[in-house]
Structures are given as structure tokens and as C-alpha cells.
Coordinates of N, CA and C in Angstrom, one line a residue:
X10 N -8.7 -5.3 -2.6 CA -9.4 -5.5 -1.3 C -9.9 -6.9 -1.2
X11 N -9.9 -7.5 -0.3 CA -10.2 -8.8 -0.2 C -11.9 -9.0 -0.1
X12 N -12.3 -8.2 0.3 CA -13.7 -8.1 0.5 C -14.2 -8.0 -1.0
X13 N -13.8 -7.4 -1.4 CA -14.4 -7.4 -2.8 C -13.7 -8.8 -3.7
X14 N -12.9 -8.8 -3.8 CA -12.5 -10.2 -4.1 C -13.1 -11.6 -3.9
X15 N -13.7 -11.8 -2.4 CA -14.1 -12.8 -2.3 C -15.8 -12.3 -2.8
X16 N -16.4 -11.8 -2.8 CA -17.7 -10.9 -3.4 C -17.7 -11.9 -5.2
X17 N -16.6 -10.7 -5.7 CA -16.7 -11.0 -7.1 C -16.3 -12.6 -7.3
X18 N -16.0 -13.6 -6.4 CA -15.5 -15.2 -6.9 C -16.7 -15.8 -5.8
X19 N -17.8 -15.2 -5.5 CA -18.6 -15.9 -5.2 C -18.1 -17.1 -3.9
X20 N -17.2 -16.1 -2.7 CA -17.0 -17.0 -2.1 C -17.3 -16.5 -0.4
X21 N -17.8 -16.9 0.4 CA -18.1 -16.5 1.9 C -17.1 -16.9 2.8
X22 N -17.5 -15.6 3.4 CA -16.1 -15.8 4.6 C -16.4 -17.2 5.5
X23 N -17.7 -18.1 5.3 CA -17.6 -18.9 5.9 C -17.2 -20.2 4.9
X24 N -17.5 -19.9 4.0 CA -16.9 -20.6 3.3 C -15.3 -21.4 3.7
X25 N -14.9 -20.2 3.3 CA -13.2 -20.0 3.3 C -12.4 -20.4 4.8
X26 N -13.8 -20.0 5.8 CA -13.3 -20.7 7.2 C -13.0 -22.1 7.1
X27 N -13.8 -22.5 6.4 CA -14.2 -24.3 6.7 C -12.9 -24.8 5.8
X28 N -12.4 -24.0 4.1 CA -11.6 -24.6 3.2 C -10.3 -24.6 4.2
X29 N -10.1 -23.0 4.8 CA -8.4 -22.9 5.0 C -8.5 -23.4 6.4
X30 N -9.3 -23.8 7.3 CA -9.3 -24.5 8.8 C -8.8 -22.6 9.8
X31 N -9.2 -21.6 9.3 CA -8.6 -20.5 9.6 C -10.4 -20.2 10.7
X32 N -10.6 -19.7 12.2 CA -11.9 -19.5 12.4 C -12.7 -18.5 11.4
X33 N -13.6 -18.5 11.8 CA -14.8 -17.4 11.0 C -14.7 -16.3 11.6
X34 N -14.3 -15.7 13.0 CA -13.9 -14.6 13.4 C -12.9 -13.8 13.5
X35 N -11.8 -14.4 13.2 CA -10.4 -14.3 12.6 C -10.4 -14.2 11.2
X36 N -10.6 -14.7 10.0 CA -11.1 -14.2 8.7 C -11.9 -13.1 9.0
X37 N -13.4 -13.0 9.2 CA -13.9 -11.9 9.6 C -13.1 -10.5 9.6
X38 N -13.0 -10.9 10.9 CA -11.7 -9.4 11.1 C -10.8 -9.0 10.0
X39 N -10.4 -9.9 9.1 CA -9.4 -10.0 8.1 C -10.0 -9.1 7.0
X40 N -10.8 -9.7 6.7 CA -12.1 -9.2 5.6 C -12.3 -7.7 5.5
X41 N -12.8 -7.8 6.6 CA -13.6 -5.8 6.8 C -12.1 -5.4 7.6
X42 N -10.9 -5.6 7.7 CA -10.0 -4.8 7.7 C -10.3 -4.5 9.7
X43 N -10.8 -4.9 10.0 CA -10.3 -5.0 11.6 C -8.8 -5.1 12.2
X44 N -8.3 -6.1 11.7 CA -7.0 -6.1 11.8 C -6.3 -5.8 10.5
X45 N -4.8 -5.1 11.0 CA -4.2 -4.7 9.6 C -3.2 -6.3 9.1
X46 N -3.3 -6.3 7.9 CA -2.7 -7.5 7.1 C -1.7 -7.5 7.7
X47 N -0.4 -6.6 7.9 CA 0.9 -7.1 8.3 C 1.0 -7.2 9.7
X48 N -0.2 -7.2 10.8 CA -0.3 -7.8 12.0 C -1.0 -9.3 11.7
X49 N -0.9 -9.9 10.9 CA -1.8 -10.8 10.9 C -0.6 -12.6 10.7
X50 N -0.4 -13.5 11.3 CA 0.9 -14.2 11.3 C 0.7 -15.2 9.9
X51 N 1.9 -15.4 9.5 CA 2.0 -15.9 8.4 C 1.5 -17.0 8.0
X52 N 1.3 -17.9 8.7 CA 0.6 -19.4 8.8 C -0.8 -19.0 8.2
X53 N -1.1 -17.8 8.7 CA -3.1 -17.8 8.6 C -3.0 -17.4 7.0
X54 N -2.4 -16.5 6.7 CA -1.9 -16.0 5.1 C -1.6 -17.0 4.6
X55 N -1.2 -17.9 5.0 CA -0.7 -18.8 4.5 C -1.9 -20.0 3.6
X56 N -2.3 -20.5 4.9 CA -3.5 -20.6 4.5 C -4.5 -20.4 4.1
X57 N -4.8 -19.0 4.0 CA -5.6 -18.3 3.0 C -5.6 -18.7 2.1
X58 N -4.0 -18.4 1.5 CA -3.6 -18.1 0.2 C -4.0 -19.7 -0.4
X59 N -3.7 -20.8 -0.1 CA -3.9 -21.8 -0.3 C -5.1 -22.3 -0.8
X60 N -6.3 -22.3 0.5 CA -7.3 -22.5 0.4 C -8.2 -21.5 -0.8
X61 N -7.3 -20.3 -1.2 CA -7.8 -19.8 -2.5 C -7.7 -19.9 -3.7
X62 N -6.3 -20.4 -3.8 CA -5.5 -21.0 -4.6 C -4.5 -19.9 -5.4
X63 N -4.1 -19.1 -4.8 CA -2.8 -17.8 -4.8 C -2.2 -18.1 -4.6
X64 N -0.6 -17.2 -4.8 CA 0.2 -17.1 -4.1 C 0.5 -16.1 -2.9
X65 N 1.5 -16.5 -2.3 CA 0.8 -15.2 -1.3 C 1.5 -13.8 -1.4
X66 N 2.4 -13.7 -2.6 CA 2.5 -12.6 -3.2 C 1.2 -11.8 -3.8
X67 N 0.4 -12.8 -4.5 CA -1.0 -12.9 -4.8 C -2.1 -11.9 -3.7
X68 N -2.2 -12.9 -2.5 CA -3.2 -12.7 -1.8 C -2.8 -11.2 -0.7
X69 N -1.1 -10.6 -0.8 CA -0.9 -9.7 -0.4 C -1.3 -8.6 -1.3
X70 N -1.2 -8.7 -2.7 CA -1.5 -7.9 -3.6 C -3.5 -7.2 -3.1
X71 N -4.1 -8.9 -3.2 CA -5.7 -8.1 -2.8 C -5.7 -8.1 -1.7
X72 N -5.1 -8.5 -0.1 CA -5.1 -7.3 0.4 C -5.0 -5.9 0.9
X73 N -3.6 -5.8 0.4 CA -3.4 -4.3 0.4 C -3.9 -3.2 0.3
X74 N -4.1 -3.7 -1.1 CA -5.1 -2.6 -1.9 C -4.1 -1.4 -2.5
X75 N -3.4 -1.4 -3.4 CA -2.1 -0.2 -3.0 C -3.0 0.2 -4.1
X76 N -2.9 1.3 -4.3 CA -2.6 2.5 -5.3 C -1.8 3.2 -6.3
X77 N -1.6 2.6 -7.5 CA -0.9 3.4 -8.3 C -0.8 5.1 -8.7
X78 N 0.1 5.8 -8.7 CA -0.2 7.3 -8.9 C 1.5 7.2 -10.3
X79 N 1.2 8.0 -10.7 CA 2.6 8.4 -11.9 C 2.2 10.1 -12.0
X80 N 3.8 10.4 -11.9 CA 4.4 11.8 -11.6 C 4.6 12.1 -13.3
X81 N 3.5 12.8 -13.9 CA 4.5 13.1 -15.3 C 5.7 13.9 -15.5
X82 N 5.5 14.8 -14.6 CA 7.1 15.7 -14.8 C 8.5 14.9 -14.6
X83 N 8.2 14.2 -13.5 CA 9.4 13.4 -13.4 C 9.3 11.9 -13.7
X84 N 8.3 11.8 -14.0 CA 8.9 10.3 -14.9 C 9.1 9.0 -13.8
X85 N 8.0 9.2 -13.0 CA 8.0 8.7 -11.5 C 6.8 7.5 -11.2
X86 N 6.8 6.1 -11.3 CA 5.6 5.6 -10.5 C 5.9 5.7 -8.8
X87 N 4.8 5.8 -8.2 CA 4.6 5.4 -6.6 C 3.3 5.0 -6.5
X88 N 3.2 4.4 -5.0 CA 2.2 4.3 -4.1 C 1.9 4.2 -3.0
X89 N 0.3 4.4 -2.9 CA 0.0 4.7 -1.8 C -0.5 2.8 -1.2
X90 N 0.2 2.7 -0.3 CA -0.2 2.1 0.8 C -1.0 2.2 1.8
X91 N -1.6 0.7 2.0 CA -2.7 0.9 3.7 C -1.8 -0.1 4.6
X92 N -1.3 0.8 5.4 CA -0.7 0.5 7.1 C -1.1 0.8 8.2
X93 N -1.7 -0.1 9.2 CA -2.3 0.8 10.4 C -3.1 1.6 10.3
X94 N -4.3 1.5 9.8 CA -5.5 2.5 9.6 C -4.7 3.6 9.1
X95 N -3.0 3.6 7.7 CA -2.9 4.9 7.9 C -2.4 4.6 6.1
X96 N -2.4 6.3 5.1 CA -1.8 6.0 4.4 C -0.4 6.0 4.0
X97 N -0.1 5.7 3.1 CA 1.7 5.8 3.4 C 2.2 6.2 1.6
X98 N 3.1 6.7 1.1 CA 3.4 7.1 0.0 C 4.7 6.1 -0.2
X99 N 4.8 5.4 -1.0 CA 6.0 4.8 -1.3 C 6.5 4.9 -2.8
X100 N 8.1 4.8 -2.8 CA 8.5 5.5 -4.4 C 10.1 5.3 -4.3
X101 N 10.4 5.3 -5.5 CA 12.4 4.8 -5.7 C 12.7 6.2 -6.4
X102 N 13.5 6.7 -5.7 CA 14.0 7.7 -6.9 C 15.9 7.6 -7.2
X103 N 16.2 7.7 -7.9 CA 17.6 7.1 -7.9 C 17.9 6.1 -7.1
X104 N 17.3 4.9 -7.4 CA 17.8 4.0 -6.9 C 17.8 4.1 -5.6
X105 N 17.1 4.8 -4.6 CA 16.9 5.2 -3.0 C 15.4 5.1 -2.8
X106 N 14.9 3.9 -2.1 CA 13.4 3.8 -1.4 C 13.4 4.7 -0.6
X107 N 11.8 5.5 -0.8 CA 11.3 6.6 -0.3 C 9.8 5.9 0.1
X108 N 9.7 6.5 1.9 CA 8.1 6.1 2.2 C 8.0 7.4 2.7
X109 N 6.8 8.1 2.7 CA 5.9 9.4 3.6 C 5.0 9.0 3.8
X110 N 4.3 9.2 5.1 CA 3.3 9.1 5.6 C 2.4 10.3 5.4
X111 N 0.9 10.0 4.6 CA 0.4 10.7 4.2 C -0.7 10.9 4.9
X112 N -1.8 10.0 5.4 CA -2.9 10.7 6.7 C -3.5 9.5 6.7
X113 N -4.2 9.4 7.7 CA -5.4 8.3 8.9 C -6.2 7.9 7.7
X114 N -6.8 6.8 7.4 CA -7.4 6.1 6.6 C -9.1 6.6 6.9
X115 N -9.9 7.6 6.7 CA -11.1 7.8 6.7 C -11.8 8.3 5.2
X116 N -13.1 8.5 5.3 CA -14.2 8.5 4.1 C -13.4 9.7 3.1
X117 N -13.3 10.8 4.1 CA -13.0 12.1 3.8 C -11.7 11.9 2.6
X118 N -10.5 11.4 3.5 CA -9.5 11.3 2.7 C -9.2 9.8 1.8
X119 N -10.1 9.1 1.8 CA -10.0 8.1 0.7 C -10.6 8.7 -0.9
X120 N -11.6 9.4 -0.5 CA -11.9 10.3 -1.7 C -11.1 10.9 -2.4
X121 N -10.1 11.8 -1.4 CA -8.7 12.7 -2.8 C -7.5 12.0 -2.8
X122 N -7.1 10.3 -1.9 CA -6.2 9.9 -1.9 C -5.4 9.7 -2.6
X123 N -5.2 10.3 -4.0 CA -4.8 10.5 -5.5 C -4.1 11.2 -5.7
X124 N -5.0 12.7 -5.3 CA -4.6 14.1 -5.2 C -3.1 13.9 -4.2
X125 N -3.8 13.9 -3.1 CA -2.8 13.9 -1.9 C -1.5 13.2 -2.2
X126 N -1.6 12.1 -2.6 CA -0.4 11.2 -3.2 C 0.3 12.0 -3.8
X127 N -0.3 12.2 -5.3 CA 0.5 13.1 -6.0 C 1.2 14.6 -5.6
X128 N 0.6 15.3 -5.1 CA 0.7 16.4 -4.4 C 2.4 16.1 -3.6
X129 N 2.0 15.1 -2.5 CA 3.0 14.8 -1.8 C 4.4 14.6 -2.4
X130 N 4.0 14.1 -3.7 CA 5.0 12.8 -4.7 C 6.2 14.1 -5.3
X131 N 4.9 15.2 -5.8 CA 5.8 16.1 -6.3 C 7.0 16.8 -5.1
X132 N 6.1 17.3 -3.9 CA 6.8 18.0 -2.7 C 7.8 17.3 -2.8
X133 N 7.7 15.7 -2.5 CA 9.1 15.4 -1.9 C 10.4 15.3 -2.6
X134 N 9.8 14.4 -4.3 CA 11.1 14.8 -5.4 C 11.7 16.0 -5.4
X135 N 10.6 17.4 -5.6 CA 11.5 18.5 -4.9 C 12.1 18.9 -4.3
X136 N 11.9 18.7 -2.7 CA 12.8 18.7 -1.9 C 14.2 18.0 -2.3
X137 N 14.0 16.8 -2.3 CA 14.9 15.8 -2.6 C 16.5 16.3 -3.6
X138 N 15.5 17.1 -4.8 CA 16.4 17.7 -5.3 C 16.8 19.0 -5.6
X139 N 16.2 19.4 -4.4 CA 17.1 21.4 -3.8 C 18.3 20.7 -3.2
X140 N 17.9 19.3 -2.3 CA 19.3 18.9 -1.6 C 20.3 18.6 -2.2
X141 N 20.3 17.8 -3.3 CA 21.1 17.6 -4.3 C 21.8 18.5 -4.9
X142 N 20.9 20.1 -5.2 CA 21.8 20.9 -6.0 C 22.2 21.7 -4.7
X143 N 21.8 21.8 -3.4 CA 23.0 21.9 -2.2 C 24.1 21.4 -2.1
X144 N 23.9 20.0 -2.2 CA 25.1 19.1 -2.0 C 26.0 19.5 -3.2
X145 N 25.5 19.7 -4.6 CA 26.4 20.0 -5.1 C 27.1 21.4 -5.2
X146 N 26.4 22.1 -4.8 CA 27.0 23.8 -4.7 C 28.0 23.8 -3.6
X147 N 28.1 22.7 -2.3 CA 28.8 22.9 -1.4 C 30.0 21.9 -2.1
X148 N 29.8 21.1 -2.8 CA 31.1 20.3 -2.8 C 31.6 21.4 -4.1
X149 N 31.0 22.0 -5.0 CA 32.0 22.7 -5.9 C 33.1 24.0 -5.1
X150 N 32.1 24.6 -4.1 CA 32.8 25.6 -2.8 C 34.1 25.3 -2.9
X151 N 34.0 23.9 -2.5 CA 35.2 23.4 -1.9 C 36.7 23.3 -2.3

């Protein structure tokens, strides 16, 4: 989270106005998450990342904020993503990117957003592979 980031390096959002030439109300917004990061245009990221001294693979990383979860039955990393005040589940399984949308970003559900991930992580691998042993019971039919 970038709020905590600039916190822990001792640096103010007014600060960072004056370094990256970016306004104080526009950072602001950036900060406390007013606007979501991937609405925000590249140049300003840009300069962020700069004036902080990241890269902006970097400075995407502390904004995001993603979430690691691991599936021990299946031998699975994912994560949960913030998009649009919303969460999102993302994950590879055979070499196929998988995203689910998992719920609206509030107090309530930042608390079990772990649970929920996981929960999710398992449903969907399973589904995923009833279809598989469909697909394959229909092609043996055949």
C-alpha cells in the first residue's frame, strides 16, 4: 500500500508533490486510494516512480497491494487483487490465466479476504476439473 510505504520512508505526500512536479491533490487521491491505480495515466506513475526512486514494476507492486494465498492440495499460488473498489482472484492453472471476482472492497470483507480467496481458489480448480474429466469422458464416448 503506498500509504504505508511513504509512512514507513518518512516521506509526505507533500513532499513527493514538490519532488515528482505531480499536484498535492492528485497524489492525495492516489494515496488514500480515491482513485484506482489502473485509472491513473502513465506519466503521473511515471513520475512517481522516479521521484521515489523505483521502478514502476516497483511502485505497481506498493500500490496494489496484492495478496498471496497457496492451495496446498493442489499445489497452487494465486492472488487476490484490488480493482475498482473490488476484489479479484487471479491464478494459472495449466498454463491458462484465471481471474474471479470475489466482492466490493469493505472493512467486513478485508478481514476474511484470505479465507474467501482460498475458498474461491479451491471451487474454481474444481470445477475446472469436473470439466476436464467431462471433456474427457465425452471424447472417450466417441
Amino acid at each position: 500500500m503506498l500509504k504505508t510505504y511513504l509512512t514507513d520512508n518518512h516521506i509526505s505526500v507533500y513532499a513527493l508533490s514538490k519532488k515528482s512536479r505531480i499536484s498535492y491533490s492528485t497524489l492525495n487521491d492516489i494515496v488514500n486510494e480515491k482513485v484506482d491505480i489502473f485509472n491513473v495515466k502513465s506519466g503521473i506513475l511515471y513520475s512517481m516512480a522516479r521521484a521515489l526512486q523505483l521502478s514502476m514494476d516497483q511502485l505497481y507492486d506498493i500500490c496494489t497491494d496484492n495478496i498471496e494465498i497457496y492451495d496446498e492440495n493442489n499445489r497452487i499460488y494465486a492472488y487476490v487483487i484490488k480493482k475498482n473498489k473490488t476484489y479479484y482472484l487471479k491464478f494459472t492453472y495449466k498454463n491458462i490465466d484465471y481471474q474471479h471476482e470475489l466482492c466490493a472492497i469493505k472493512k467486513e470483507s478485508t478481514i476474511f479476504i484470505k479465507s474467501i480467496a482460498l475458498w474461491q481458489l479451491e471451487k474454481d480448480l474444481s470445477e475446472i476439473k469436473m470439466e476436464e474429466a467431462y471433456a474427457l469422458c465425452v471424447k472417450t464416448q466417441r
